[in-house]
C-alpha cells in the first residue's frame, strides 16, 4: 500500500500476509488452556454443591448459594477485567484473572467452613469473569479470512474442559471427595501463570493506544516465529489509510458499507468513555440485543447442565420427600450421575464441528437462530416423563445445539465491537449473562424438585424460541469482515 508516496500497511494486512502459523498456534494453546480452566471451574458446580451439602448438613438454599456466589463474582469480574484490559492491556488483564482464579480455587479446597467456602468461590467467579479478555486477545491475532473457523477451534477447549471435569469427578469424587476435585481443577490456571512471560500484547490494541512502534515489534516477532516477512513499509493505524488503500483491501476482504466514527482521542479507549460508547446511539441496539442473547444463552446452557444432574439422579420421580436425606447421600456417590453428565458433555464436540461447518457459510446470525430452533425440537419430548435412555438422548442433542449456538455467539460478540471498546463490551455482556446463570437453578432445580418438570421444560422452550427470533434483529452479520477499529454508524 502507498500513502503520500511511502509504503504502509495495517495490522489487518500484516496478519493476512503472515497467515495462521506457529505463533498463532501458541496463542491458541495458551488461551485454550484458559478456556479449559474456566470450563472446569464452572462444571464442578454440578458435583461440589451436593457433596458439600451432604458433608456439612446444609439446607437447599445454602447449597444454591455456593453456585450463586460464583456467578455473582463473575458479574463483578467481567465488568472489572474488561475495563482493566481496555485501559492497561490484554496481558495485564488475563494475568490477574489467572492469578485470582487459580489462587481462590486452590484455597477453596482448604475452606474450613461454609462462609469461607462462599468467599473463595466468589473470588473464583471474579477471576472467571476475565474469560472475554483472553478471547479478545486471541481474536486480535487471527487473520480475518479464517477467524470464524479458528474461533470455533478456540471454543472447543471449553468442551475439552467439561469432559475433563466430568472425568475427574468420576474418578476423584467417590474415593477422595470434593476437596481433591477443587485442588486438581485449579491447576490449569497456574499453568497460565507459568507461560505468561513469553506472551505478547495485542498489536491491534497497541495501535489503538498510539504505540505503533511497540505494535511493529510485536508483528516482527510474529513474522519471525512464522518464518515469513512483514509487508514492506511502515505500520499505520487504519484511519490513516487512503481511499485507494481501502478499496484495495476491500477486494481481499469485504467490509460493512456503513460509515464509521473515528477515535479522535486515545483517551477514548477503555474506561468510562468505553461504557458511554456502548450505550451511545451507534452501539445501543447491538449492545442491548447482545445482553439479551447472552443472558438467555447462559440460562439455557447452565440450566441444561443442572437439568442433566436433576433428571439423571431420579429427581424427576416425585412423591418421595421423606427420602430427601438418602437422596443427597446417593447424589454424591451415584456413578450414574457422573456417567450421564459425561455422556451429555460429549454433545459439545459435534456441536463444535457443526459450528465450524456453518459459521462462515451461512453467517453468524442464521447459524445461531437455527441452533436455537433445533433445540426447541430436541427438548420437547421432556415435556412428559420419558425413559432414562431417551432423557439422555434428548439432553445430548439439545446440549449439542445450545453449545453450538453459544460458541458462535462468542465469535460474533467481539466482532461487532470496535477495538477501543471490544473487551469492555464483551465483558459487560458476559456480566449480564451471569444473571441467566443465577436464574436457571430456579427452573432447572427448584421446579423439578417441586414436580413441575413440564413447566420447567416449557420455559426452556420459550426462551429458546424467543432468543432465536431476537437474533434476527442484530443490525448486521460479521462473516468475512475484518475487525473494526471504529464505531460503525
XYZ file of C-alpha atoms in Angstrom:
489
model
C 0.000 0.000 0.000
C 1.084 3.594 -0.653
C 0.387 6.708 1.400
C 1.934 10.036 0.375
C 4.371 8.136 -1.809
C 5.505 5.841 1.035
C 4.691 2.174 1.504
C 2.419 1.471 4.500
C 0.444 -1.428 5.918
C -2.120 -2.009 8.657
C -2.416 -4.699 11.312
C -5.064 -6.445 9.208
C -2.773 -6.576 6.192
C 0.122 -7.849 8.306
C -1.991 -10.622 9.802
C -3.352 -11.645 6.419
C 0.125 -11.691 4.875
C 1.651 -13.894 7.592
C -1.340 -16.248 7.849
C -2.006 -18.676 10.695
C 1.374 -20.007 11.770
C 3.395 -21.218 14.750
C 2.867 -18.027 16.705
C -0.921 -18.259 16.411
C -0.723 -21.907 17.464
C 0.990 -20.822 20.691
C -1.647 -18.120 21.259
C -4.356 -20.724 20.619
C -2.811 -23.183 23.088
C -2.362 -20.515 25.778
C -5.851 -19.040 25.508
C -7.250 -22.560 25.124
C -5.762 -23.512 28.492
C -7.648 -20.568 29.999
C -10.840 -21.830 28.364
C -10.263 -25.294 29.863
C -9.721 -23.749 33.290
C -12.927 -21.724 33.021
C -14.962 -24.748 31.923
C -13.623 -26.943 34.720
C -14.381 -24.359 37.417
C -17.921 -23.955 36.071
C -18.664 -27.646 35.585
C -17.530 -28.659 39.064
C -20.537 -26.768 40.449
C -22.672 -29.753 39.418
C -20.680 -32.016 41.751
C -19.335 -29.930 44.634
C -22.622 -28.391 45.812
C -24.445 -31.654 46.620
C -21.300 -33.164 48.135
C -20.728 -30.190 50.461
C -24.408 -30.198 51.390
C -24.217 -33.823 52.465
C -20.967 -33.347 54.431
C -21.895 -30.143 56.249
C -25.652 -30.677 56.509
C -26.538 -27.561 54.509
C -30.038 -26.536 53.517
C -31.084 -26.426 49.861
C -30.808 -22.619 49.907
C -27.267 -22.760 51.312
C -26.270 -25.242 48.624
C -27.678 -22.961 45.916
C -25.684 -20.032 47.296
C -22.426 -21.867 46.540
C -23.320 -21.725 42.839
C -24.807 -18.231 43.022
C -21.644 -16.872 44.693
C -19.601 -17.890 41.644
C -21.971 -16.197 39.207
C -22.126 -13.046 41.343
C -18.333 -12.996 41.282
C -18.351 -13.310 37.505
C -20.735 -10.347 37.358
C -18.134 -8.246 39.140
C -15.147 -9.704 37.305
C -16.488 -9.485 33.761
C -17.073 -5.762 34.128
C -13.850 -5.063 36.023
C -11.440 -7.042 33.844
C -12.935 -5.593 30.655
C -12.201 -2.076 31.890
C -8.714 -3.073 33.044
C -7.738 -4.731 29.764
C -9.045 -1.849 27.636
C -7.045 0.621 29.730
C -3.867 -1.262 30.640
C -3.629 -4.012 28.058
C -4.885 -7.518 27.392
C -1.850 -9.142 29.064
C -2.361 -7.300 32.343
C -5.998 -8.333 32.336
C -5.586 -12.056 31.747
C -2.546 -12.345 34.024
C -4.511 -11.136 37.041
C -7.563 -13.220 36.132
C -5.426 -16.379 36.126
C -3.841 -15.418 39.448
C -7.200 -14.771 41.126
C -8.893 -17.863 39.655
C -6.076 -20.264 40.497
C -5.382 -18.871 43.942
C -9.000 -18.715 45.073
C -9.749 -22.107 43.520
C -6.930 -23.732 45.445
C -7.868 -22.005 48.709
C -11.460 -23.238 48.274
C -10.189 -26.778 48.760
C -8.948 -25.830 52.250
C -12.060 -23.909 53.324
C -12.712 -24.803 56.992
C -16.359 -23.769 56.976
C -19.273 -22.764 54.793
C -18.753 -18.988 54.944
C -15.098 -19.267 53.963
C -16.033 -21.502 51.026
C -18.578 -18.923 49.820
C -15.967 -16.155 49.916
C -13.378 -18.174 47.985
C -15.913 -19.324 45.378
C -16.963 -15.703 44.931
C -13.324 -14.815 44.243
C -13.091 -17.678 41.756
C -16.055 -16.108 39.972
C -14.295 -12.730 39.908
C -11.336 -14.396 38.204
C -13.525 -16.309 35.761
C -15.106 -13.021 34.735
C -11.916 -12.281 32.805
C -12.619 -15.000 30.235
C -13.577 -12.488 27.486
C -10.182 -10.797 27.841
C -8.330 -13.859 26.559
C -10.948 -14.399 23.862
C -10.386 -10.845 22.586
C -6.616 -11.271 22.846
C -6.727 -14.437 20.736
C -9.163 -12.889 18.252
C -6.880 -9.911 17.626
C -4.032 -12.170 16.437
C -6.092 -14.102 13.867
C -6.270 -13.252 10.126
C -9.838 -12.247 9.284
C -10.468 -14.735 6.436
C -10.077 -17.706 8.829
C -11.236 -16.017 12.007
C -14.575 -17.832 12.281
C -13.081 -21.301 11.944
C -10.283 -20.687 14.427
C -12.646 -19.116 16.955
C -14.680 -22.329 16.792
C -11.494 -24.297 17.442
C -10.737 -21.986 20.353
C -14.225 -22.560 21.752
C -13.564 -26.284 21.502
C -11.298 -26.029 24.519
C -14.412 -25.381 26.618
C -15.755 -28.776 25.558
C -12.397 -30.317 26.483
C -12.674 -28.704 29.906
C -16.184 -30.041 30.505
C -15.110 -33.583 29.575
C -12.007 -33.333 31.769
C -14.046 -32.141 34.743
C -16.698 -34.841 34.325
C -13.963 -37.470 34.047
C -12.089 -36.033 37.022
C -15.235 -36.013 39.146
C -15.998 -39.598 38.143
C -12.508 -40.698 39.221
C -11.865 -38.465 42.236
C -15.165 -37.773 43.992
C -16.162 -41.305 45.065
C -12.737 -42.069 46.535
C -11.264 -38.729 47.664
C -14.132 -36.233 47.902
C -14.780 -32.666 46.813
C -11.623 -31.052 48.252
C -9.359 -33.019 45.920
C -11.615 -32.144 42.989
C -11.252 -28.431 43.777
C -7.487 -28.760 44.117
C -6.955 -30.549 40.804
C -9.386 -28.242 38.989
C -7.266 -25.190 39.898
C -4.092 -26.465 38.189
C -4.795 -25.153 34.635
C -4.888 -21.570 35.961
C -1.393 -21.950 37.398
C -0.190 -23.267 34.033
C -1.211 -19.909 32.534
C 0.972 -18.056 35.025
C 3.924 -20.289 34.159
C 3.898 -19.309 30.475
C 2.772 -15.691 30.905
C 6.277 -14.148 30.492
C 6.502 -15.255 26.843
C 3.118 -13.839 25.799
C 2.908 -10.623 23.751
C 0.474 -7.718 23.815
C -2.129 -7.445 21.057
C -0.711 -5.328 18.196
C -4.196 -4.057 17.398
C -4.591 -2.820 20.972
C -1.143 -1.161 20.833
C -2.088 0.653 17.631
C -5.303 1.883 19.188
C -3.241 3.281 22.057
C -0.969 5.063 19.583
C 2.000 2.745 20.329
C 2.735 1.845 16.716
C 6.436 1.197 17.376
C 5.577 -1.413 20.015
C 2.982 -2.896 17.676
C 5.590 -3.122 14.906
C 7.937 -5.020 17.223
C 5.167 -7.489 18.111
C 4.322 -8.037 14.439
C 8.024 -8.505 13.628
C 8.284 -11.172 16.341
C 5.209 -12.912 14.976
C 6.604 -12.863 11.443
C 9.940 -14.253 12.649
C 8.253 -17.118 14.504
C 6.044 -17.851 11.486
C 9.123 -17.621 9.210
C 7.542 -15.022 6.921
C 8.168 -11.344 6.168
C 6.049 -8.354 7.059
C 4.619 -6.230 4.237
C 7.062 -3.511 3.125
C 6.741 -0.064 4.577
C 5.543 1.430 7.839
C 2.743 0.282 10.100
C -0.162 2.725 10.230
C -3.496 2.816 12.005
C -6.459 2.109 9.724
C -7.802 5.658 9.833
C -4.590 6.954 8.199
C -5.091 4.927 5.051
C -6.077 6.496 1.767
C -9.280 5.690 -0.152
C -7.226 3.730 -2.695
C -5.771 1.623 0.117
C -9.220 0.868 1.494
C -10.531 -0.101 -1.938
C -7.603 -2.490 -2.491
C -8.069 -4.174 0.892
C -11.846 -4.399 0.354
C -11.170 -6.501 -2.732
C -9.444 -9.026 -0.461
C -11.907 -8.821 2.382
C -15.453 -7.407 2.257
C -16.294 -4.788 4.839
C -19.534 -3.262 6.047
C -20.878 -0.495 3.843
C -21.749 1.635 6.861
C -19.794 4.774 7.691
C -17.530 4.789 10.713
C -16.851 7.153 13.578
C -13.088 7.504 14.121
C -11.447 7.626 17.509
C -10.286 11.202 17.920
C -8.544 10.811 21.254
C -6.588 7.856 22.610
C -8.183 8.572 25.987
C -11.484 7.398 24.494
C -10.164 3.844 24.690
C -11.447 1.960 27.735
C -12.803 3.370 30.998
C -15.974 5.438 31.315
C -15.765 6.602 27.704
C -15.923 2.984 26.560
C -19.045 2.416 28.676
C -20.684 5.550 27.277
C -19.920 4.428 23.727
C -21.630 1.101 24.380
C -24.813 2.939 25.334
C -24.440 5.619 22.650
C -26.717 5.801 19.612
C -24.343 3.881 17.343
C -23.904 0.822 19.592
C -27.051 0.846 21.736
C -29.052 -1.569 19.601
C -26.414 -4.301 19.218
C -25.439 -3.860 22.888
C -28.985 -4.372 24.220
C -29.538 -7.318 21.873
C -26.218 -8.837 22.871
C -27.067 -8.543 26.567
C -30.422 -10.209 25.946
C -28.985 -13.096 23.943
C -26.088 -13.655 26.356
C -28.472 -13.774 29.322
C -30.728 -16.272 27.538
C -27.818 -18.427 26.369
C -26.318 -18.625 29.859
C -29.746 -19.516 31.262
C -30.116 -22.295 28.679
C -26.585 -23.700 28.832
C -26.119 -23.844 32.591
C -29.763 -24.789 33.009
C -29.197 -27.827 30.806
C -26.158 -28.819 32.867
C -28.222 -28.661 36.058
C -31.183 -30.358 34.390
C -28.946 -33.242 33.382
C -27.942 -33.711 37.003
C -31.510 -33.465 38.305
C -33.118 -35.788 35.759
C -30.271 -38.296 35.906
C -30.375 -38.936 39.650
C -34.101 -39.531 39.979
C -35.318 -36.077 40.980
C -37.935 -36.415 38.288
C -39.656 -39.013 40.492
C -41.961 -37.105 42.825
C -43.713 -38.180 45.957
C -40.694 -39.273 47.995
C -39.972 -36.150 50.010
C -39.296 -38.202 53.147
C -36.234 -39.702 51.478
C -34.522 -36.381 50.912
C -31.533 -37.148 53.144
C -30.981 -40.512 51.478
C -31.190 -38.813 48.115
C -28.439 -36.319 48.955
C -26.057 -39.063 50.018
C -26.724 -41.101 46.897
C -26.264 -37.979 44.791
C -22.637 -37.824 45.892
C -21.703 -41.436 45.262
C -24.035 -42.462 42.460
C -21.846 -43.177 39.428
C -24.914 -42.950 37.182
C -24.865 -39.200 37.729
C -21.238 -38.907 36.585
C -21.968 -41.155 33.619
C -24.926 -39.042 32.472
C -23.016 -35.759 32.790
C -20.059 -37.347 30.987
C -22.212 -38.524 28.051
C -24.137 -35.279 27.605
C -20.893 -33.281 27.813
C -19.703 -35.091 24.702
C -22.560 -33.407 22.854
C -20.396 -30.304 22.711
C -17.916 -31.893 20.302
C -20.334 -32.489 17.399
C -21.690 -29.045 18.236
C -18.254 -27.609 17.568
C -17.912 -29.414 14.255
C -21.350 -28.169 13.265
C -20.395 -24.620 14.246
C -17.219 -24.767 12.179
C -19.165 -26.083 9.188
C -21.844 -23.368 9.127
C -20.472 -20.269 10.865
C -18.711 -18.836 7.787
C -21.051 -20.378 5.200
C -24.484 -19.207 6.316
C -23.395 -16.445 8.683
C -23.325 -15.884 12.417
C -26.940 -14.760 12.835
C -28.640 -17.532 10.861
C -26.396 -20.164 12.450
C -27.364 -19.115 15.976
C -31.088 -18.935 15.240
C -31.059 -22.315 13.508
C -29.397 -23.985 16.501
C -31.912 -22.489 18.913
C -34.900 -23.624 16.858
C -33.456 -27.140 16.653
C -33.026 -27.085 20.441
C -36.762 -26.464 20.802
C -37.401 -29.628 18.822
C -34.956 -31.852 20.713
C -36.017 -30.869 24.244
C -39.766 -31.084 23.511
C -40.105 -34.822 24.445
C -39.062 -33.954 28.025
C -42.354 -32.116 28.493
C -43.574 -35.568 29.512
C -41.947 -38.355 31.588
C -39.542 -40.444 29.488
C -37.179 -43.374 29.907
C -33.605 -42.830 31.093
C -32.199 -43.537 27.652
C -34.497 -41.054 25.888
C -33.822 -38.390 28.538
C -30.077 -38.706 27.987
C -30.512 -38.667 24.191
C -32.702 -35.553 24.279
C -30.325 -33.723 26.606
C -27.352 -34.777 24.456
C -28.911 -33.344 21.270
C -30.170 -30.211 22.992
C -26.777 -29.519 24.538
C -25.191 -30.081 21.126
C -27.307 -27.289 19.653
C -27.063 -24.900 22.607
C -23.292 -25.271 22.890
C -23.001 -24.719 19.128
C -25.056 -21.530 19.417
C -23.052 -20.360 22.437
C -19.831 -20.976 20.508
C -20.980 -18.856 17.579
C -22.204 -16.132 19.947
C -18.722 -15.914 21.489
C -17.336 -15.469 17.971
C -19.910 -12.866 16.988
C -19.818 -10.755 20.160
C -16.252 -9.381 19.935
C -16.597 -8.935 16.172
C -19.447 -6.414 16.382
C -17.495 -4.049 18.641
C -14.598 -1.768 17.637
C -11.201 -2.373 19.206
C -11.477 0.557 21.638
C -14.465 -0.983 23.462
C -14.178 -4.647 22.495
C -13.264 -6.251 25.815
C -15.411 -3.778 27.754
C -18.405 -4.571 25.549
C -17.964 -8.330 25.712
C -17.210 -8.069 29.431
C -20.491 -6.270 30.055
C -22.381 -8.854 28.001
C -20.737 -11.644 29.979
C -21.730 -9.901 33.211
C -25.359 -9.728 32.121
C -25.181 -13.390 31.116
C -24.481 -14.350 34.710
C -27.997 -13.268 35.652
C -29.067 -16.163 33.464
C -26.773 -18.414 35.469
C -28.296 -17.140 38.703
C -31.869 -17.632 37.465
C -31.518 -21.061 35.857
C -31.417 -23.054 39.151
C -34.877 -21.715 39.952
C -36.192 -23.517 36.875
C -33.849 -26.472 36.393
C -33.655 -27.419 40.080
C -36.450 -25.852 42.120
C -39.254 -26.555 39.646
C -38.116 -30.117 39.016
C -37.882 -30.737 42.769
C -41.416 -29.348 43.088
C -42.758 -31.810 40.499
C -43.187 -29.146 37.794
C -40.903 -30.687 35.163
C -43.296 -29.921 32.292
C -43.479 -26.253 33.245
C -39.683 -26.081 33.549
C -39.188 -27.570 30.081
C -41.828 -25.235 28.648
C -39.894 -22.250 29.999
C -36.742 -23.565 28.316
C -38.703 -23.928 25.067
C -39.959 -20.338 25.207
C -36.519 -18.910 25.958
C -35.009 -20.875 23.045
C -37.643 -19.737 20.566
C -37.759 -16.068 21.583
C -33.965 -15.814 21.595
C -33.811 -17.334 18.115
C -36.203 -14.636 16.902
C -34.337 -11.826 18.708
C -31.071 -12.697 16.920
C -32.577 -11.640 13.587
C -32.768 -8.074 14.899
C -28.981 -7.650 15.106
C -28.117 -4.883 12.607
C -25.505 -6.818 10.624
C -23.611 -10.073 10.253
C -19.819 -10.163 10.605
C -18.916 -13.157 8.433
C -15.851 -12.391 6.314
C -15.369 -8.887 7.672
C -12.149 -7.625 9.165
C -12.279 -6.424 12.775
C -13.346 -2.802 13.073
C -11.224 -0.189 14.790
C -14.054 2.336 14.660
C -17.646 2.645 15.757
C -19.997 1.737 12.906
C -22.582 4.474 12.339
